[in-house]
PDB file of C-alpha atoms in Angstrom:
ATOM      1  CA  MET A   1       0.344  -0.317   0.092  1.00 51.00           C
ATOM      2  CA  ARG A   2       1.658   3.085  -1.114  1.00 53.00           C
ATOM      3  CA  PRO A   3       1.938   5.567   2.028  1.00 52.00           C
ATOM      4  CA  ARG A   4       0.057   9.454   1.222  1.00 53.00           C
ATOM      5  CA  SER A   5       1.920  11.814   0.951  1.00 50.00           C
ATOM      6  CA  ARG A   6       2.588  14.859   3.454  1.00 48.00           C
ATOM      7  CA  ARG A   7       0.438  17.293   1.815  1.00 49.00           C
ATOM      8  CA  ALA A   8      -2.224  14.663   1.897  1.00 47.00           C
ATOM      9  CA  CYS A   9      -2.271  15.250   5.469  1.00 48.00           C
ATOM     10  CA  TRP A  10      -2.971  18.306   5.673  1.00 47.00           C
ATOM     11  CA  PRO A  11      -6.336  19.201   7.505  1.00 46.00           C
ATOM     12  CA  ARG A  12      -8.287  20.572   4.182  1.00 48.00           C
ATOM     13  CA  ARG A  13      -8.469  24.038   5.299  1.00 47.00           C
ATOM     14  CA  LEU A  14      -4.795  25.111   5.080  1.00 43.00           C
ATOM     15  CA  THR A  15      -4.344  23.316   2.024  1.00 44.00           C
ATOM     16  CA  GLY A  16      -3.494  26.227  -1.015  1.00 46.00           C
ATOM     17  CA  CYS A  17      -4.654  29.074   1.504  1.00 46.00           C
ATOM     18  CA  ALA A  18      -2.139  31.728   1.085  1.00 44.00           C
ATOM     19  CA  ARG A  19      -2.627  32.681   4.586  1.00 44.00           C
ATOM     20  CA  ALA A  20      -1.136  29.787   5.784  1.00 44.00           C
ATOM     21  CA  ARG A  21       2.341  30.983   3.353  1.00 48.00           C
ATOM     22  CA  ARG A  22       2.631  33.970   4.870  1.00 50.00           C
ATOM     23  CA  PRO A  23       1.640  36.584   7.819  1.00 48.00           C
ATOM     24  CA  CYS A  24      -1.806  37.776   7.644  1.00 47.00           C
ATOM     25  CA  THR A  25      -2.072  41.407   6.815  1.00 45.00           C
ATOM     26  CA  ALA A  26      -4.994  41.952   9.073  1.00 46.00           C
ATOM     27  CA  SER A  27      -1.871  42.043  11.791  1.00 46.00           C
ATOM     28  CA  HIS A  28       0.366  44.243   9.840  1.00 49.00           C
ATOM     29  CA  PRO A  29      -1.186  47.745   9.994  1.00 49.00           C
ATOM     30  CA  ARG A  30       1.026  49.098   7.728  1.00 52.00           C
ATOM     31  CA  ARG A  31       1.698  46.732   4.540  1.00 63.00           C
ATOM     32  CA  PRO A  32      -1.229  48.007   2.457  1.00 66.00           C
ATOM     33  CA  ARG A  33       0.037  50.963   3.059  1.00 67.00           C
ATOM     34  CA  LEU A  34       3.676  50.584   2.152  1.00 66.00           C
ATOM     35  CA  ARG A  35       2.305  48.463  -0.908  1.00 68.00           C
ATOM     36  CA  ARG A  36       0.799  51.634  -2.593  1.00 70.00           C
ATOM     37  CA  LEU A  37       3.339  53.581  -1.780  1.00 66.00           C
ATOM     38  CA  HIS A  38       5.066  51.443  -3.519  1.00 64.00           C
ATOM     39  CA  ARG A  39       3.305  51.262  -6.590  1.00 66.00           C
ATOM     40  CA  GLN A  40       2.741  55.039  -6.915  1.00 62.00           C
ATOM     41  CA  ARG A  41       6.601  55.105  -6.974  1.00 58.00           C
ATOM     42  CA  LEU A  42       6.441  52.709 -10.045  1.00 56.00           C
ATOM     43  CA  ARG A  43       3.714  54.160 -12.050  1.00 56.00           C
ATOM     44  CA  ARG A  44       5.993  57.896 -11.544  1.00 57.00           C
ATOM     45  CA  ARG A  45       9.277  55.780 -11.908  1.00 55.00           C
ATOM     46  CA  LEU A  46      10.747  57.236  -9.254  1.00 51.00           C
ATOM     47  CA  PRO A  47      13.309  55.489  -7.453  1.00 57.00           C
ATOM     48  CA  ALA A  48      13.558  54.770  -3.879  1.00 58.00           C
ATOM     49  CA  PRO A  49      15.402  57.088  -1.813  1.00 59.00           C
ATOM     50  CA  ASN A  50      17.952  54.670  -0.800  1.00 62.00           C
ATOM     51  CA  SER A  51      18.409  53.735  -3.985  1.00 61.00           C
ATOM     52  CA  ALA A  52      21.531  54.100  -5.901  1.00 59.00           C
ATOM     53  CA  VAL A  53      20.441  56.338  -7.952  1.00 53.00           C
ATOM     54  CA  CYS A  54      19.327  58.970  -5.551  1.00 55.00           C
ATOM     55  CA  ARG A  55      22.568  58.784  -4.237  1.00 55.00           C
ATOM     56  CA  ALA A  56      24.175  59.478  -7.075  1.00 53.00           C
ATOM     57  CA  ARG A  57      22.500  62.800  -8.081  1.00 56.00           C
ATOM     58  CA  GLY A  58      22.725  63.747  -4.058  1.00 57.00           C
ATOM     59  CA  ILE A  59      26.447  63.109  -4.883  1.00 51.00           C
ATOM     60  CA  MET A  60      25.727  65.216  -8.226  1.00 49.00           C
ATOM     61  CA  LYS A  61      23.867  68.149  -7.013  1.00 52.00           C
ATOM     62  CA  THR A  62      26.838  68.710  -4.336  1.00 52.00           C
ATOM     63  CA  ALA A  63      29.619  68.805  -7.073  1.00 46.00           C
ATOM     64  CA  GLU A  64      27.417  71.220  -9.005  1.00 51.00           C
ATOM     65  CA  ARG A  65      27.432  73.622  -5.734  1.00 54.00           C
ATOM     66  CA  ASP A  66      30.853  73.194  -4.957  1.00 50.00           C
ATOM     67  CA  VAL A  67      31.549  74.576  -8.888  1.00 52.00           C
ATOM     68  CA  ALA A  68      29.322  77.384  -8.055  1.00 58.00           C
ATOM     69  CA  ALA A  69      31.278  78.237  -5.167  1.00 66.00           C
ATOM     70  CA  ASP A  70      34.421  77.533  -7.200  1.00 77.00           C
ATOM     71  CA  LYS A  71      33.242  80.274  -9.371  1.00 78.00           C
ATOM     72  CA  ARG A  72      32.121  82.534  -7.637  1.00 83.00           C
ATOM     73  CA  THR A  73      35.097  82.916  -5.465  1.00 89.00           C
ATOM     74  CA  MET A  74      37.137  83.045  -8.506  1.00 91.00           C
ATOM     75  CA  VAL A  75      35.453  85.572 -10.115  1.00 92.00           C
ATOM     76  CA  ARG A  76      35.068  87.761  -7.304  1.00 93.00           C
ATOM     77  CA  GLN A  77      38.879  87.626  -7.088  1.00 94.00           C
ATOM     78  CA  MET A  78      39.369  88.488 -10.179  1.00 95.00           C
ATOM     79  CA  PHE A  79      37.665  91.453 -10.605  1.00 95.00           C
ATOM     80  CA  ALA A  80      38.538  92.651  -7.225  1.00 95.00           C
ATOM     81  CA  GLN A  81      42.207  92.561  -8.616  1.00 95.00           C
ATOM     82  CA  ILE A  82      41.528  94.379 -11.934  1.00 96.00           C
ATOM     83  CA  ALA A  83      39.119  97.073  -9.486  1.00 96.00           C
ATOM     84  CA  PRO A  84      41.319  99.883  -9.989  1.00 96.00           C
ATOM     85  CA  THR A  85      41.432  99.888 -13.792  1.00 96.00           C
ATOM     86  CA  TYR A  86      38.010  99.127 -13.746  1.00 96.00           C
ATOM     87  CA  ASP A  87      36.164 101.829 -15.249  1.00 96.00           C
ATOM     88  CA  LEU A  88      39.735 103.322 -17.268  1.00 96.00           C
ATOM     89  CA  LEU A  89      39.189  99.640 -19.148  1.00 95.00           C
ATOM     90  CA  ASN A  90      35.791  99.660 -19.788  1.00 94.00           C
ATOM     91  CA  THR A  91      36.202 102.935 -21.574  1.00 95.00           C
ATOM     92  CA  VAL A  92      39.056 102.437 -23.556  1.00 95.00           C
ATOM     93  CA  LEU A  93      37.895  98.569 -24.491  1.00 94.00           C
ATOM     94  CA  SER A  94      34.607  99.876 -25.414  1.00 94.00           C
ATOM     95  CA  ALA A  95      35.711 102.759 -26.796  1.00 93.00           C
ATOM     96  CA  ASN A  96      33.306 104.656 -24.695  1.00 94.00           C
ATOM     97  CA  VAL A  97      30.323 102.790 -26.670  1.00 96.00           C
ATOM     98  CA  HIS A  98      29.309 101.165 -23.354  1.00 95.00           C
ATOM     99  CA  ARG A  99      28.034 104.190 -21.524  1.00 95.00           C
ATOM    100  CA  GLY A 100      25.392 103.854 -24.196  1.00 96.00           C
ATOM    101  CA  TRP A 101      24.648 100.962 -23.956  1.00 97.00           C
ATOM    102  CA  ARG A 102      23.717 101.442 -20.426  1.00 96.00           C
ATOM    103  CA  ARG A 103      21.715 104.310 -21.032  1.00 96.00           C
ATOM    104  CA  ALA A 104      19.508 102.576 -23.539  1.00 98.00           C
ATOM    105  CA  ALA A 105      19.327  99.794 -20.326  1.00 98.00           C
ATOM    106  CA  LEU A 106      17.830 102.562 -18.570  1.00 98.00           C
ATOM    107  CA  ASP A 107      15.332 103.740 -20.779  1.00 97.00           C
ATOM    108  CA  ALA A 108      14.561  99.717 -22.008  1.00 98.00           C
ATOM    109  CA  ALA A 109      13.395  99.996 -17.566  1.00 97.00           C
ATOM    110  CA  CYS A 110      10.533 102.575 -18.270  1.00 96.00           C
ATOM    111  CA  LEU A 111      11.740 104.864 -15.265  1.00 95.00           C
ATOM    112  CA  THR A 112       9.180 107.712 -13.592  1.00 92.00           C
ATOM    113  CA  ASP A 113      11.006 109.994 -11.089  1.00 89.00           C
ATOM    114  CA  GLY A 114      10.820 109.231  -7.921  1.00 90.00           C
ATOM    115  CA  CYS A 115      10.712 105.339  -9.054  1.00 96.00           C
ATOM    116  CA  CYS A 116      13.164 102.507  -7.266  1.00 98.00           C
ATOM    117  CA  LEU A 117      15.941 100.187  -9.393  1.00 98.00           C
ATOM    118  CA  LEU A 118      18.171  97.870  -8.349  1.00 98.00           C
ATOM    119  CA  ASP A 119      21.141  98.039  -9.849  1.00 98.00           C
ATOM    120  CA  LEU A 120      22.413  94.318  -9.811  1.00 98.00           C
ATOM    121  CA  ALA A 121      26.060  93.620 -10.254  1.00 97.00           C
ATOM    122  CA  THR A 122      26.412  97.585  -9.910  1.00 98.00           C
ATOM    123  CA  GLY A 123      30.181  97.745  -9.746  1.00 97.00           C
ATOM    124  CA  THR A 124      31.995 100.924  -9.615  1.00 97.00           C
ATOM    125  CA  ALA A 125      27.901 102.692  -9.728  1.00 98.00           C
ATOM    126  CA  ASP A 126      27.886 103.745 -13.561  1.00 97.00           C
ATOM    127  CA  VAL A 127      24.524 102.855 -14.248  1.00 97.00           C
ATOM    128  CA  ALA A 128      23.465 104.033 -10.540  1.00 98.00           C
ATOM    129  CA  LEU A 129      25.007 107.354 -11.321  1.00 98.00           C
ATOM    130  CA  ALA A 130      22.818 107.405 -14.825  1.00 97.00           C
ATOM    131  CA  ALA A 131      20.056 106.401 -12.789  1.00 97.00           C
ATOM    132  CA  ALA A 132      19.469 109.421  -9.981  1.00 96.00           C
ATOM    133  CA  ARG A 133      20.635 111.814 -12.778  1.00 95.00           C
ATOM    134  CA  ARG A 134      16.749 110.727 -13.863  1.00 95.00           C
ATOM    135  CA  GLY A 135      15.672 111.002 -10.775  1.00 94.00           C
ATOM    136  CA  VAL A 136      15.560 108.164  -9.551  1.00 96.00           C
ATOM    137  CA  ARG A 137      15.935 106.138  -5.913  1.00 96.00           C
ATOM    138  CA  VAL A 138      18.831 103.314  -6.760  1.00 98.00           C
ATOM    139  CA  VAL A 139      19.784 100.770  -4.702  1.00 98.00           C
ATOM    140  CA  GLY A 140      23.038  98.954  -5.904  1.00 98.00           C
ATOM    141  CA  ALA A 141      24.291  95.602  -5.213  1.00 98.00           C
ATOM    142  CA  ASP A 142      27.820  93.768  -6.063  1.00 98.00           C
ATOM    143  CA  PHE A 143      29.196  91.030  -4.637  1.00 95.00           C
ATOM    144  CA  CYS A 144      32.981  91.771  -5.137  1.00 96.00           C
ATOM    145  CA  ALA A 145      33.498  94.485  -2.580  1.00 97.00           C
ATOM    146  CA  PRO A 146      36.289  96.703  -3.480  1.00 97.00           C
ATOM    147  CA  LEU A 147      34.697  97.346  -6.454  1.00 97.00           C
ATOM    148  CA  LEU A 148      31.658  98.718  -4.362  1.00 98.00           C
ATOM    149  CA  ARG A 149      34.394 101.053  -2.265  1.00 97.00           C
ATOM    150  CA  ILE A 150      35.045 103.219  -5.414  1.00 98.00           C
ATOM    151  CA  GLY A 151      31.666 102.870  -6.617  1.00 97.00           C
ATOM    152  CA  GLN A 152      31.209 104.497  -2.815  1.00 97.00           C
ATOM    153  CA  THR A 153      34.254 106.981  -3.778  1.00 97.00           C
ATOM    154  CA  LYS A 154      31.692 108.334  -7.007  1.00 97.00           C
ATOM    155  CA  ILE A 155      29.047 108.590  -5.212  1.00 97.00           C
ATOM    156  CA  ARG A 156      30.119 110.655  -2.727  1.00 96.00           C
ATOM    157  CA  GLN A 157      31.059 113.150  -4.857  1.00 95.00           C
ATOM    158  CA  GLN A 158      28.234 113.386  -7.719  1.00 95.00           C
ATOM    159  CA  ALA A 159      25.486 111.628  -6.033  1.00 92.00           C
ATOM    160  CA  PRO A 160      25.592 112.555  -2.160  1.00 92.00           C
ATOM    161  CA  GLY A 161      22.816 110.296   0.120  1.00 89.00           C
ATOM    162  CA  ARG A 162      21.098 109.573  -3.791  1.00 90.00           C
ATOM    163  CA  ILE A 163      22.614 106.256  -4.256  1.00 97.00           C
ATOM    164  CA  CYS A 164      22.796 103.651  -1.433  1.00 97.00           C
ATOM    165  CA  LEU A 165      25.492  99.971  -1.581  1.00 98.00           C
ATOM    166  CA  THR A 166      24.807  97.049  -0.733  1.00 97.00           C
ATOM    167  CA  LEU A 167      27.034  93.569  -1.068  1.00 96.00           C
ATOM    168  CA  GLY A 168      24.838  90.744  -2.211  1.00 95.00           C
ATOM    169  CA  GLU A 169      24.850  87.727  -4.939  1.00 93.00           C
ATOM    170  CA  ALA A 170      22.376  88.202  -7.653  1.00 94.00           C
ATOM    171  CA  ASP A 171      21.390  84.094  -7.225  1.00 91.00           C
ATOM    172  CA  HIS A 172      20.633  85.205  -3.685  1.00 93.00           C
ATOM    173  CA  LEU A 173      19.265  88.347  -3.457  1.00 97.00           C
ATOM    174  CA  PRO A 174      18.803  90.292   0.801  1.00 95.00           C
ATOM    175  CA  PHE A 175      15.394  92.222  -0.400  1.00 97.00           C
ATOM    176  CA  ALA A 176      11.951  90.864   0.176  1.00 97.00           C
ATOM    177  CA  ASP A 177       9.493  90.340  -2.630  1.00 97.00           C
ATOM    178  CA  GLY A 178       8.627  92.812  -5.152  1.00 97.00           C
ATOM    179  CA  SER A 179      11.079  95.401  -3.165  1.00 98.00           C
ATOM    180  CA  PHE A 180      11.997  97.619  -6.594  1.00 98.00           C
ATOM    181  CA  ASP A 181      10.345  98.945  -9.441  1.00 98.00           C
ATOM    182  CA  ALA A 182      12.512  97.421 -11.853  1.00 98.00           C
ATOM    183  CA  VAL A 183      15.759  96.023 -11.789  1.00 99.00           C
ATOM    184  CA  VAL A 184      18.678  96.275 -14.280  1.00 99.00           C
ATOM    185  CA  MET A 185      21.787  93.660 -14.534  1.00 98.00           C
ATOM    186  CA  ALA A 186      25.116  94.958 -16.608  1.00 98.00           C
ATOM    187  CA  PHE A 187      27.232  93.139 -18.141  1.00 96.00           C
ATOM    188  CA  ALA A 188      27.242  90.819 -15.733  1.00 96.00           C
ATOM    189  CA  LEU A 189      25.094  87.302 -16.449  1.00 97.00           C
ATOM    190  CA  ARG A 190      28.097  85.370 -17.648  1.00 95.00           C
ATOM    191  CA  ASN A 191      29.479  85.592 -15.288  1.00 93.00           C
ATOM    192  CA  VAL A 192      26.810  83.530 -12.296  1.00 93.00           C
ATOM    193  CA  PRO A 193      26.858  80.399 -11.680  1.00 90.00           C
ATOM    194  CA  SER A 194      23.116  79.519 -12.859  1.00 94.00           C
ATOM    195  CA  PRO A 195      22.081  82.730 -15.355  1.00 96.00           C
ATOM    196  CA  GLU A 196      18.265  81.165 -15.119  1.00 96.00           C
ATOM    197  CA  HIS A 197      18.082  81.099 -10.951  1.00 96.00           C
ATOM    198  CA  ALA A 198      19.403  84.693 -11.060  1.00 97.00           C
ATOM    199  CA  LEU A 199      16.355  85.721 -13.660  1.00 98.00           C
ATOM    200  CA  SER A 200      14.310  84.688 -11.058  1.00 98.00           C
ATOM    201  CA  GLU A 201      15.464  86.497  -7.969  1.00 98.00           C
ATOM    202  CA  MET A 202      15.713  89.384  -9.985  1.00 98.00           C
ATOM    203  CA  ARG A 203      11.655  89.056 -10.799  1.00 98.00           C
ATOM    204  CA  ARG A 204      10.946  88.080  -7.365  1.00 98.00           C
ATOM    205  CA  VAL A 205      12.294  91.374  -5.963  1.00 98.00           C
ATOM    206  CA  THR A 206      10.324  93.254  -8.729  1.00 98.00           C
ATOM    207  CA  ARG A 207       6.595  94.725  -8.216  1.00 98.00           C
ATOM    208  CA  ARG A 208       3.799  93.146 -10.109  1.00 97.00           C
ATOM    209  CA  GLY A 209       3.930  94.845 -13.469  1.00 97.00           C
ATOM    210  CA  GLY A 210       8.413  96.299 -12.974  1.00 98.00           C
ATOM    211  CA  TRP A 211      10.445  96.038 -15.835  1.00 98.00           C
ATOM    212  CA  VAL A 212      13.686  93.086 -15.566  1.00 99.00           C
ATOM    213  CA  VAL A 213      16.128  94.573 -17.869  1.00 99.00           C
ATOM    214  CA  ASN A 214      19.983  92.952 -18.482  1.00 98.00           C
ATOM    215  CA  LEU A 215      22.449  94.136 -20.760  1.00 98.00           C
ATOM    216  CA  GLU A 216      25.291  91.590 -21.862  1.00 98.00           C
ATOM    217  CA  LEU A 217      28.288  91.588 -24.327  1.00 96.00           C
ATOM    218  CA  THR A 218      27.529  88.811 -27.003  1.00 96.00           C
ATOM    219  CA  ARG A 219      29.003  87.561 -30.356  1.00 94.00           C
ATOM    220  CA  PRO A 220      27.897  89.328 -33.460  1.00 94.00           C
ATOM    221  CA  GLN A 221      25.578  87.442 -36.069  1.00 89.00           C
ATOM    222  CA  ASN A 222      27.798  89.321 -39.515  1.00 92.00           C
ATOM    223  CA  THR A 223      30.239  87.358 -40.050  1.00 92.00           C
ATOM    224  CA  THR A 224      32.782  89.661 -40.753  1.00 94.00           C
ATOM    225  CA  LEU A 225      32.240  91.805 -37.710  1.00 94.00           C
ATOM    226  CA  ALA A 226      32.433  88.622 -35.886  1.00 93.00           C
ATOM    227  CA  HIS A 227      35.454  87.834 -37.156  1.00 94.00           C
ATOM    228  CA  MET A 228      36.919  91.043 -36.608  1.00 95.00           C
ATOM    229  CA  TYR A 229      35.558  90.990 -33.284  1.00 94.00           C
ATOM    230  CA  ARG A 230      36.769  87.862 -32.625  1.00 93.00           C
ATOM    231  CA  LEU A 231      40.731  88.549 -33.395  1.00 94.00           C
ATOM    232  CA  TYR A 232      39.756  91.578 -31.252  1.00 95.00           C
ATOM    233  CA  GLN A 233      38.728  90.099 -27.906  1.00 93.00           C
ATOM    234  CA  ASN A 234      42.037  87.481 -28.604  1.00 93.00           C
ATOM    235  CA  HIS A 235      44.197  89.277 -28.550  1.00 94.00           C
ATOM    236  CA  VAL A 236      44.101  93.133 -28.446  1.00 95.00           C
ATOM    237  CA  MET A 237      42.097  92.754 -25.217  1.00 94.00           C
ATOM    238  CA  PRO A 238      44.784  90.579 -23.212  1.00 94.00           C
ATOM    239  CA  PHE A 239      47.321  92.732 -24.072  1.00 95.00           C
ATOM    240  CA  VAL A 240      45.839  95.951 -23.682  1.00 95.00           C
ATOM    241  CA  GLY A 241      44.147  94.974 -20.335  1.00 94.00           C
ATOM    242  CA  TRP A 242      47.674  93.189 -19.187  1.00 95.00           C
ATOM    243  CA  LEU A 243      49.030  96.694 -20.011  1.00 94.00           C
ATOM    244  CA  VAL A 244      46.772  98.937 -17.854  1.00 94.00           C
ATOM    245  CA  SER A 245      46.449  96.891 -15.361  1.00 93.00           C
ATOM    246  CA  GLY A 246      48.757  93.662 -14.933  1.00 92.00           C
ATOM    247  CA  ASN A 247      46.450  90.742 -15.128  1.00 92.00           C
ATOM    248  CA  ARG A 248      47.018  89.332 -18.376  1.00 90.00           C
ATOM    249  CA  GLU A 249      44.970  86.064 -17.352  1.00 90.00           C
ATOM    250  CA  ALA A 250      41.440  88.025 -16.493  1.00 92.00           C
ATOM    251  CA  TYR A 251      41.295  89.645 -19.870  1.00 94.00           C
ATOM    252  CA  THR A 252      41.907  86.600 -21.161  1.00 93.00           C
ATOM    253  CA  TYR A 253      38.587  84.935 -19.102  1.00 92.00           C
ATOM    254  CA  LEU A 254      36.652  87.825 -19.636  1.00 89.00           C
ATOM    255  CA  PRO A 255      36.401  87.386 -23.736  1.00 90.00           C
ATOM    256  CA  ARG A 256      35.806  83.327 -23.448  1.00 92.00           C
ATOM    257  CA  THR A 257      33.165  83.823 -20.968  1.00 94.00           C
ATOM    258  CA  ILE A 258      31.551  86.147 -24.094  1.00 94.00           C
ATOM    259  CA  GLN A 259      32.450  83.681 -26.468  1.00 92.00           C
ATOM    260  CA  ASP A 260      30.802  80.874 -24.208  1.00 94.00           C
ATOM    261  CA  PHE A 261      27.762  82.056 -23.516  1.00 95.00           C
ATOM    262  CA  ASP A 262      24.200  81.520 -24.286  1.00 96.00           C
ATOM    263  CA  SER A 263      23.123  82.766 -27.639  1.00 96.00           C
ATOM    264  CA  PRO A 264      20.391  85.841 -27.089  1.00 97.00           C
ATOM    265  CA  ALA A 265      17.279  83.446 -28.513  1.00 97.00           C
ATOM    266  CA  GLN A 266      18.773  81.106 -25.031  1.00 97.00           C
ATOM    267  CA  VAL A 267      18.668  84.053 -22.615  1.00 98.00           C
ATOM    268  CA  ALA A 268      15.356  84.991 -23.709  1.00 98.00           C
ATOM    269  CA  GLU A 269      13.882  81.568 -22.862  1.00 98.00           C
ATOM    270  CA  HIS A 270      15.344  81.515 -19.198  1.00 98.00           C
ATOM    271  CA  CYS A 271      13.690  84.553 -18.790  1.00 98.00           C
ATOM    272  CA  ARG A 272      10.331  83.180 -19.814  1.00 98.00           C
ATOM    273  CA  ARG A 273      11.524  79.692 -17.796  1.00 98.00           C
ATOM    274  CA  ALA A 274      12.212  82.793 -14.495  1.00 97.00           C
ATOM    275  CA  GLY A 275       8.411  83.997 -15.226  1.00 98.00           C
ATOM    276  CA  LEU A 276       8.838  86.753 -17.157  1.00 98.00           C
ATOM    277  CA  GLU A 277       6.620  87.703 -19.519  1.00 98.00           C
ATOM    278  CA  GLN A 278       6.241  89.859 -22.760  1.00 98.00           C
ATOM    279  CA  VAL A 279       9.837  88.778 -23.508  1.00 98.00           C
ATOM    280  CA  SER A 280      12.095  90.903 -26.025  1.00 98.00           C
ATOM    281  CA  TRP A 281      15.579  91.789 -26.886  1.00 98.00           C
ATOM    282  CA  GLN A 282      17.374  94.362 -29.144  1.00 97.00           C
ATOM    283  CA  PRO A 283      21.483  94.336 -30.549  1.00 97.00           C
ATOM    284  CA  LEU A 284      22.994  96.651 -29.524  1.00 97.00           C
ATOM    285  CA  SER A 285      25.998  97.878 -31.761  1.00 95.00           C
ATOM    286  CA  GLY A 286      25.589  95.378 -34.511  1.00 94.00           C
ATOM    287  CA  GLY A 287      25.264  92.483 -31.923  1.00 96.00           C
ATOM    288  CA  LEU A 288      27.984  93.556 -30.191  1.00 96.00           C
ATOM    289  CA  ALA A 289      26.033  93.732 -26.927  1.00 98.00           C
ATOM    290  CA  THR A 290      22.131  92.610 -26.215  1.00 98.00           C
ATOM    291  CA  LEU A 291      19.698  94.269 -23.712  1.00 98.00           C
ATOM    292  CA  HIS A 292      17.156  91.891 -22.923  1.00 98.00           C
ATOM    293  CA  ARG A 293      13.739  92.237 -21.513  1.00 98.00           C
ATOM    294  CA  GLY A 294      10.808  91.159 -19.707  1.00 98.00           C
ATOM    295  CA  GLN A 295       7.635  91.899 -17.312  1.00 98.00           C
ATOM    296  CA  ARG A 296       6.952  90.643 -14.318  1.00 98.00           C
ATOM    297  CA  PRO A 297       3.084  89.365 -14.361  1.00 96.00           C
TER     298      PRO A 297
END
């Protein structure tokens, strides 16, 4: 007689019963919630918090922050070194055209008498002084203290008591939302780690309906002019910069940032992603500089 199998000896109520093979979920009230969260994560294709993907992303974000901090420190030190000759070289290297570009930026900001303007990356306060002559109250912010000291000296001589200067980073502005009627930044967006984040900060501190204006050096679109300008940037600017300031590296770095920076169309897209509306741009002097403008909704 063939012996009965062990399975046949089990009570019928346990044979094939799922609850006999794993604990009952009723005694583990958290399990249904964990399963639901797991299904949601799978549907969204999100990695688990302790997964290798999340750890890698965390490492990448940390590395990006370190690179941004290194760039900020390097640029600050570079401008501190060339601060004594900064105004002179701006005038010489641009053939004094930069003053007209700054006036165009103030025109684009639609300033009225008595309004409050933030001159971001004010440097030695050239834009701030030009705005003060129009009857505008101005706050100038920059991350380089030596440039601000020179700007403060110029303000005491030309517009005492009408301009306030402060230290500040373009991507971490120390102002409340909607503090200014307009914000203008000149020749600095290509030096910040994240142009889109800086534009978002500019939008944040602008009141609703106010204008955000960015003036930046760009590459000319005309092929002949672009070729001549590239020769000027690569050879004339470093030599003249070294001759006047004694710092050849700074005036080799600055032309390179112009060549490597985004096109006007890409900067306009940064403006839109930062939350600005009615974004437009205007090339100046054949595209040697470009003026971008957007309105805070």
